[in-house]
Coordinates of C-alpha atoms in Angstrom, one line a residue:
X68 CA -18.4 -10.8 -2.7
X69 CA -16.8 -9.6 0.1
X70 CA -13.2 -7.6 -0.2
X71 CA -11.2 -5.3 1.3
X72 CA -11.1 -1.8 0.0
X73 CA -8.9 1.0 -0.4
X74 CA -10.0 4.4 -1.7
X75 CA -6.8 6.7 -0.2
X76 CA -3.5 5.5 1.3
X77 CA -2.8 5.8 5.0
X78 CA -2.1 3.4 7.8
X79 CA -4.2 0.2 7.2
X80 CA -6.5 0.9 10.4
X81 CA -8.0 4.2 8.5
X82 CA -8.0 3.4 5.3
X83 CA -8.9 -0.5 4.5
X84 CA -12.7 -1.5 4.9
X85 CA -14.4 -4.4 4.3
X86 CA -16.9 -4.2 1.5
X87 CA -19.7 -5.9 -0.3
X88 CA -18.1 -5.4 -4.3
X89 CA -19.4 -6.8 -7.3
X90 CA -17.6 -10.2 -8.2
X91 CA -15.1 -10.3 -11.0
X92 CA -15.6 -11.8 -14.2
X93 CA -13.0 -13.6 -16.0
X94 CA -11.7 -13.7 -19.9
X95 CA -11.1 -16.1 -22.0
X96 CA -7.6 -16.8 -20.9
X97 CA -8.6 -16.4 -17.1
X98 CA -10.1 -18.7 -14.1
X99 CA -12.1 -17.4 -11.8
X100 CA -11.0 -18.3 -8.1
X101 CA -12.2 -18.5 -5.2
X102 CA -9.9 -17.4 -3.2
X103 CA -9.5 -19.3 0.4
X104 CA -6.4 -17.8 1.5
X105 CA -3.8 -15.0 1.2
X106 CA -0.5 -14.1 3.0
X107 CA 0.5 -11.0 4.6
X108 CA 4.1 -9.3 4.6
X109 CA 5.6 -5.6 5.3
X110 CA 4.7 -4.9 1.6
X111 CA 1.5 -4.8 2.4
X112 CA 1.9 -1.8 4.7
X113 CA 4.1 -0.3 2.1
X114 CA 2.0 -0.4 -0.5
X115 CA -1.4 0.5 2.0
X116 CA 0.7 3.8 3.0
X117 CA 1.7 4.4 -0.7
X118 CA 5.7 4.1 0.1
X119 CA 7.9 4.8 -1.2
X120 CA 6.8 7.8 -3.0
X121 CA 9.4 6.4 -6.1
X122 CA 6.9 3.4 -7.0
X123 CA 3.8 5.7 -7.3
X124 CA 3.8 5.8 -10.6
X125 CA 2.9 2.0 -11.0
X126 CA 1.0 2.0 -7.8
X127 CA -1.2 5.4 -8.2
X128 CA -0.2 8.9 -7.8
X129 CA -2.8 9.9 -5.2
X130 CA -4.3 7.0 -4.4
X131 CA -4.2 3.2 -5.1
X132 CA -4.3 2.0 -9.0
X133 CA -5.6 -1.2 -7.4
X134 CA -8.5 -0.7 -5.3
X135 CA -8.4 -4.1 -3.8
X136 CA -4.8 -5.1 -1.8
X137 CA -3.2 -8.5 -2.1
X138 CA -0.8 -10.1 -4.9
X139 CA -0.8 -13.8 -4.3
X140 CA -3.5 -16.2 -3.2
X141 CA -4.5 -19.9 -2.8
X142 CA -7.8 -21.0 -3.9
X143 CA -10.2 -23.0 -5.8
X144 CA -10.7 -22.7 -9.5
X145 CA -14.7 -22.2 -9.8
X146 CA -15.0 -20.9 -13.4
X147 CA -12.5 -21.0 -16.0
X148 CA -12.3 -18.7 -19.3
X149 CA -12.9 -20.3 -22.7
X150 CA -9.7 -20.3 -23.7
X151 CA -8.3 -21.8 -21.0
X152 CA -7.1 -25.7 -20.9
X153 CA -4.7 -26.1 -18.6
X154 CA -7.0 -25.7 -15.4
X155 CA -11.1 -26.5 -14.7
X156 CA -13.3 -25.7 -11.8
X157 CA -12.1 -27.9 -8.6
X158 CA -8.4 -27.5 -9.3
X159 CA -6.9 -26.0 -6.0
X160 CA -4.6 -23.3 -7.3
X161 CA -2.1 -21.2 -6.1
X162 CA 0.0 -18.2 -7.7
X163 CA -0.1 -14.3 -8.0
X164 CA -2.7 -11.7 -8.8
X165 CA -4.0 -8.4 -8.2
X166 CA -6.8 -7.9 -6.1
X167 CA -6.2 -11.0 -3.1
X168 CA -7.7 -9.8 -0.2
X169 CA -11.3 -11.0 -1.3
X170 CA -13.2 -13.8 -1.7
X171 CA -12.9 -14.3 -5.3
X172 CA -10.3 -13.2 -7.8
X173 CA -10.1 -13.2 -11.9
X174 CA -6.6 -14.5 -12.7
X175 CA -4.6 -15.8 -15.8
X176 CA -4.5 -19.0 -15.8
X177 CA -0.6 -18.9 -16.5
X178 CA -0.1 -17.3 -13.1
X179 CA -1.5 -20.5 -11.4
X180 CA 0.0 -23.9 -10.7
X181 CA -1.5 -26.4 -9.0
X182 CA -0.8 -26.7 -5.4
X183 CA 1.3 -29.5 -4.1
X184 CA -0.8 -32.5 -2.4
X185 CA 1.0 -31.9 1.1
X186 CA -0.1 -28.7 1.7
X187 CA -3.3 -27.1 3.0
X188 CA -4.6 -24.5 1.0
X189 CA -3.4 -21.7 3.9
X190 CA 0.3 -22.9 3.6
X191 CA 0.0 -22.5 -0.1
X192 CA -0.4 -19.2 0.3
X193 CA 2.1 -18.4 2.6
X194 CA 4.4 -19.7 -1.0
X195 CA 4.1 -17.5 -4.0
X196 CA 6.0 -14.0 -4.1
X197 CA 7.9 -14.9 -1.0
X198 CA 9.5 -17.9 -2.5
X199 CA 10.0 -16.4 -5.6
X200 CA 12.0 -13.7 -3.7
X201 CA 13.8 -16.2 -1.8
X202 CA 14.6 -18.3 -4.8
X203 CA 15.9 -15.4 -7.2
X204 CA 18.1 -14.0 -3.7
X205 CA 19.3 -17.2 -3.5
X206 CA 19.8 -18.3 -6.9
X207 CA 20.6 -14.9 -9.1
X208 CA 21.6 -13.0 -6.3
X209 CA 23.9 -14.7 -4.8
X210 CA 24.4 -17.1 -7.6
X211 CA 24.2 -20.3 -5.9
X212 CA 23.0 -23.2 -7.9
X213 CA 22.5 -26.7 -7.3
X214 CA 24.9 -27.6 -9.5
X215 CA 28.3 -25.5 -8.7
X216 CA 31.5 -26.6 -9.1
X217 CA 32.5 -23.3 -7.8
X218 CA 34.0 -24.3 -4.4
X219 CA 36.8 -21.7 -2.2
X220 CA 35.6 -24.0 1.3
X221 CA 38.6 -24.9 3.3
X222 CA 38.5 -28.4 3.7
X223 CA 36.1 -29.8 6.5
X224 CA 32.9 -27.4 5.6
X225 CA 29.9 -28.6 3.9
X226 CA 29.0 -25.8 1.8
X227 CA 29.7 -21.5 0.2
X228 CA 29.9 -19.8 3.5
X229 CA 26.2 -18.0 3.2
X230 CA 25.0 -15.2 5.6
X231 CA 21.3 -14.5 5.8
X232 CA 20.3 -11.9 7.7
X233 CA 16.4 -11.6 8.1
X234 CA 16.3 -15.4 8.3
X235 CA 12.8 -15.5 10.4
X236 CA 10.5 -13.9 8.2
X237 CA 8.5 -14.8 5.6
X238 CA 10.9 -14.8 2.6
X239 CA 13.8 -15.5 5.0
X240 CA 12.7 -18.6 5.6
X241 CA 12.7 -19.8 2.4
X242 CA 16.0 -18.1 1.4
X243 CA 17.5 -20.5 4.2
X244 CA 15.7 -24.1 2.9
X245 CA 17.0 -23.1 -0.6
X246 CA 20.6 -22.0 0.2
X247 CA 21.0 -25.3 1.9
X248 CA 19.2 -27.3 -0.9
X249 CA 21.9 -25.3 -3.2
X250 CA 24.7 -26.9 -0.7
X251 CA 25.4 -23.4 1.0
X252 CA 26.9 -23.8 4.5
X253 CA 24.1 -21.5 6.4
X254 CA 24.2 -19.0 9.1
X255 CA 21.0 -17.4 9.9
X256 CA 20.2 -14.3 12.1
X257 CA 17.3 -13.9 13.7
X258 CA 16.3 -12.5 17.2
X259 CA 16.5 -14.6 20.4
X260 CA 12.9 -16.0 20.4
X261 CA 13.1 -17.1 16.3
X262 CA 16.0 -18.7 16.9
X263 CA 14.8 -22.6 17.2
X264 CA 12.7 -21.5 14.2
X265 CA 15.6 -21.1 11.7
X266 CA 17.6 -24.0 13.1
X267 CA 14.3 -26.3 12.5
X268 CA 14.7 -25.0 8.8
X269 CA 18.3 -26.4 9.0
X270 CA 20.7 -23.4 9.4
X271 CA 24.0 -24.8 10.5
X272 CA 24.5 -21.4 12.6
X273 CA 22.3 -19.3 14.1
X274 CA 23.2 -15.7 15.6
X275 CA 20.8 -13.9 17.3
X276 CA 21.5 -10.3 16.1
X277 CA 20.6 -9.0 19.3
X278 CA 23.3 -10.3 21.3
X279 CA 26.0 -10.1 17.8
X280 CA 25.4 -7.8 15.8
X281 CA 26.8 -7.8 12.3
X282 CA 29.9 -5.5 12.8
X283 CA 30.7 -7.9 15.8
X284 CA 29.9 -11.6 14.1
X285 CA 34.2 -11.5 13.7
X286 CA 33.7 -14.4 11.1
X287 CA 33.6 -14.1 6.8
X288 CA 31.8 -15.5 4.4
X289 CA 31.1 -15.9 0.7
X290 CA 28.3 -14.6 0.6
X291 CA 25.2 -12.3 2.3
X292 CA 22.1 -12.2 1.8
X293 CA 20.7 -9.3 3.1
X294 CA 16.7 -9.4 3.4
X295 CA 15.3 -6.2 4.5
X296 CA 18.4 -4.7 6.8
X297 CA 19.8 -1.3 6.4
X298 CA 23.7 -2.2 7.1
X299 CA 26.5 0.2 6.1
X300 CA 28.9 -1.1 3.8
X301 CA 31.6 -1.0 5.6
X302 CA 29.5 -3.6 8.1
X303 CA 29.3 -5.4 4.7
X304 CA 32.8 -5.5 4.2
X305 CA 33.6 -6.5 7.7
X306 CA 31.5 -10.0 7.2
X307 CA 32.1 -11.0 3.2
X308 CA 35.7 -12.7 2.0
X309 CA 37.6 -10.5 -0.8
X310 CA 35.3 -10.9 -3.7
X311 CA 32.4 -11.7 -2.0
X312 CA 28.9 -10.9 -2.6
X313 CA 26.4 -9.2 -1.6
X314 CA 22.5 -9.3 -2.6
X315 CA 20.2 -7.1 -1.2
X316 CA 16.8 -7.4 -1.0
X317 CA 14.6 -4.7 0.2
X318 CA 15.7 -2.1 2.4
X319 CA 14.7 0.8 5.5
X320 CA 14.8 4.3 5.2
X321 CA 13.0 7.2 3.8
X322 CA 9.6 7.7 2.3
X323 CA 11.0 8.5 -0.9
X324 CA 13.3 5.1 -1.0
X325 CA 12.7 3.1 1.9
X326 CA 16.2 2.4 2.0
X327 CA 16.6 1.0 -1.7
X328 CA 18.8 3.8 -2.5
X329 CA 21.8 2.0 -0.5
X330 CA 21.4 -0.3 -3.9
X331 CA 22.6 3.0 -5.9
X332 CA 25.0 3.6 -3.1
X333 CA 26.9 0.0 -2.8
X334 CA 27.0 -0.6 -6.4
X335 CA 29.6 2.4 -6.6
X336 CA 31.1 1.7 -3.2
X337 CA 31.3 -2.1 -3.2
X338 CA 34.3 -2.3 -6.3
X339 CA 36.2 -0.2 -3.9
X340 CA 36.3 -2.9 -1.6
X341 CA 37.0 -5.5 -3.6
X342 CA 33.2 -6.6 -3.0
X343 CA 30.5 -7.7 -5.9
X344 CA 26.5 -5.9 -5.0
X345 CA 23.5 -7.3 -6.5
X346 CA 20.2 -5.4 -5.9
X347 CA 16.5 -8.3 -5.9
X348 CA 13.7 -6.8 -7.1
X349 CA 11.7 -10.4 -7.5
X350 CA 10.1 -11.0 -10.7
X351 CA 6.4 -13.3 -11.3
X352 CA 8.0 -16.5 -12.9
X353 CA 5.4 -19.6 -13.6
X354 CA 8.9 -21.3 -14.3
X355 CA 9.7 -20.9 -10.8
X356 CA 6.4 -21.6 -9.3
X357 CA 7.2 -25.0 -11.2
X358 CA 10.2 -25.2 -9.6
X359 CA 9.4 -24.1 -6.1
X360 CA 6.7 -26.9 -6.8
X361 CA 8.7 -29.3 -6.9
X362 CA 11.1 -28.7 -4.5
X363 CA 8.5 -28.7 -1.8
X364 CA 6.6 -31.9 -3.5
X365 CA 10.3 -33.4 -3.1
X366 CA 10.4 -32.5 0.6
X367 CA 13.5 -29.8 0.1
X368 CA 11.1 -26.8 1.0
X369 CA 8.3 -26.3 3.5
X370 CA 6.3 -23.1 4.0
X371 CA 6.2 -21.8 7.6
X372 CA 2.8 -20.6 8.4
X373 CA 2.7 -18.8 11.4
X374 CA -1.5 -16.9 12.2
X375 CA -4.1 -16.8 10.2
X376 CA -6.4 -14.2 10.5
X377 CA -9.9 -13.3 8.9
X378 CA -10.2 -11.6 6.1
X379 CA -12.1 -8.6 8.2
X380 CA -9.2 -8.5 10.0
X381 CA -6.3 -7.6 7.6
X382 CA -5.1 -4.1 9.5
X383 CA -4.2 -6.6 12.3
X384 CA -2.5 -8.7 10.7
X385 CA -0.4 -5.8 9.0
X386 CA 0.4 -4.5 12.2
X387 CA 1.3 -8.2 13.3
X388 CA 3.7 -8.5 10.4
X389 CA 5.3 -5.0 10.3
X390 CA 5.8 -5.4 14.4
X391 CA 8.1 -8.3 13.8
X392 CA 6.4 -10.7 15.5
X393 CA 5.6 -13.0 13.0
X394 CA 7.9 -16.4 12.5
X395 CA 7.8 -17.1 9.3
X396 CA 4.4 -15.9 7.3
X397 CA 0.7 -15.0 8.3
X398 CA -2.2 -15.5 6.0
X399 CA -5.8 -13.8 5.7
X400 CA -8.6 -16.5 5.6
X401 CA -10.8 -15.2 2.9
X402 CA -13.5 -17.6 2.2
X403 CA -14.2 -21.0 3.4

């Protein structure tokens, strides 16, 4: 099959090649897949350029554990192990994995769900780690649920006052969709040309961070959900009620934290200020998937596919990503 390889990390021009690699074969508990699609996002170049150096020892000490990028996929189940029940060959499939950005993938069968009837097999793809992030931001991070009796609205507003900053990208725009399925009041920022994007997704503000930035919004809220920002705490404080929350989900900076450090940092400083801090690392859930499922077979959630790109390709499409042009997610076609 073909797949592309990494022997050495780097920037994703130098050091990913397309190859012709022997095709996985599946245990018993496993389906093999034939993988038609998987998305793109800035972990990609993270984990390409081995960043930050405080992950290496899951992700390889001097070079990639994983010789084959990619964590999530949509695809077609072509073989499945003999142990497995729950799935056959013809199922279209979507879920996570190691080893995505090639044409065919061994996976555990209880990493895979089937994918919802409305979607193509490239917006599935565009759905798995990024909507789990969003979901677990959303739901454990910022503890909204769709079920809260927890309400300190004035009267006249239709939700918790939620900031999401980040709200264009690819698990922004899902972190939006959910908060308002939760009953958040929602206020996006985005930059000026993602704008009609987030209000599409039905944001109720949206502030282009541009023109406002956060130290400068002059408004609070209950809650912020910070998706890959960098701002100070005392920006933090500025925008979040007494006893508000924070949850922060990824992060800028260094090569030997890329900014998650500031977790460390606001979980001390954040008491101080009255505030609450909650750090997001997402975690693989099959309960979720379920869940995510069905909120998008209920018509509550919607990926947002943005390019699709070939599967040679996939150093573009990084670049594409980490340059912030992207609305919403891209996707690597990977076999017909």
């Amino acid at each position: 099959m073909k797949a592309i390889t990494q022997d050495s990390y780097g920037a994703p021009q130098d050091v990913m090649v397309l190859r012709e690699v022997p095709r996985p074969v599946p245990g018993e508990h496993d389906v093999l897949v034939r993988v038609h699609a998987t998305p793109v996002s800035g972990t990609d170049w993270h984990l390409v350029r081995g960043l930050p150096y405080i992950a290496r020892p899951v992700t390889g000490w001097r070079r990639p554990r994983s010789r084959i990028p990619g964590y999530d996929l949509a695809g077609t189940v072509v073989e499945a192990g003999a142990a497995v029940t729950s799935l056959r060959p013809g199922d279209q499939v979507y879920g996570w994995a190691a080893g995505t950005f090639a044409e065919y993938a061994a996976v555990p069968a209880k990493q895979l769900a089937q994918i919802p009837a409305t979607l193509t097999l490239e917006q599935a793809a565009a759905v798995p780690i990024a909507a789990f992030t969003a979901l677990q931001a959303v739901r454990d991070g910022a503890g909204l649920r769709p079920d809260s009796t927890e309400d300190p609205r004035p009267a006249g507003d239709t939700g918790r006052r939620v900031l999401i900053t980040g709200a264009s990208g690819g698990v922004g725009t899902y972190a939006v969709q959910f908060a308002k399925a939760y009953g958040a009041h929602v206020t996006g920022m985005c930059r000026t040309s993602k704008m009609d994007l987030v209000a599409g997704l039905g944001a109720d503000e949206v502030v282009d961070y541009t023109a406002t930035p956060l130290r400068d919004l002059g408004r609070r809220f209950d809650l912020l959900i910070d998706l890959y920002g960098n701002p100070s705490l005392a920006e933090v404080a500025r925008v979040l009620v007494p006893g508000g929350t924070v949850a922060y989900v990824g992060g800028t900076g260094g090569r030997w934290f890329m900014g998650t450090d500031r977790w460390l940092r606001a979980m001390v400083g954040a008491p101080l200020r009255g505030l609450k801090t909650r750090p997001v690392i997402h975690k693989d859930s099959h309960d979720d998937l379920v869940t995510i499922t069905g909120m998008i077979e209920s018509g509550a959630v919607r990926p947002v596919l943005d390019r699709t790109f070939p599967l040679a390709e996939a150093a573009e499409a990084i670049r594409y990503v980490t340059a912030g042009e992207v609305r919403g997610q891209a996707v690597l076609r990977c076999a017909d």
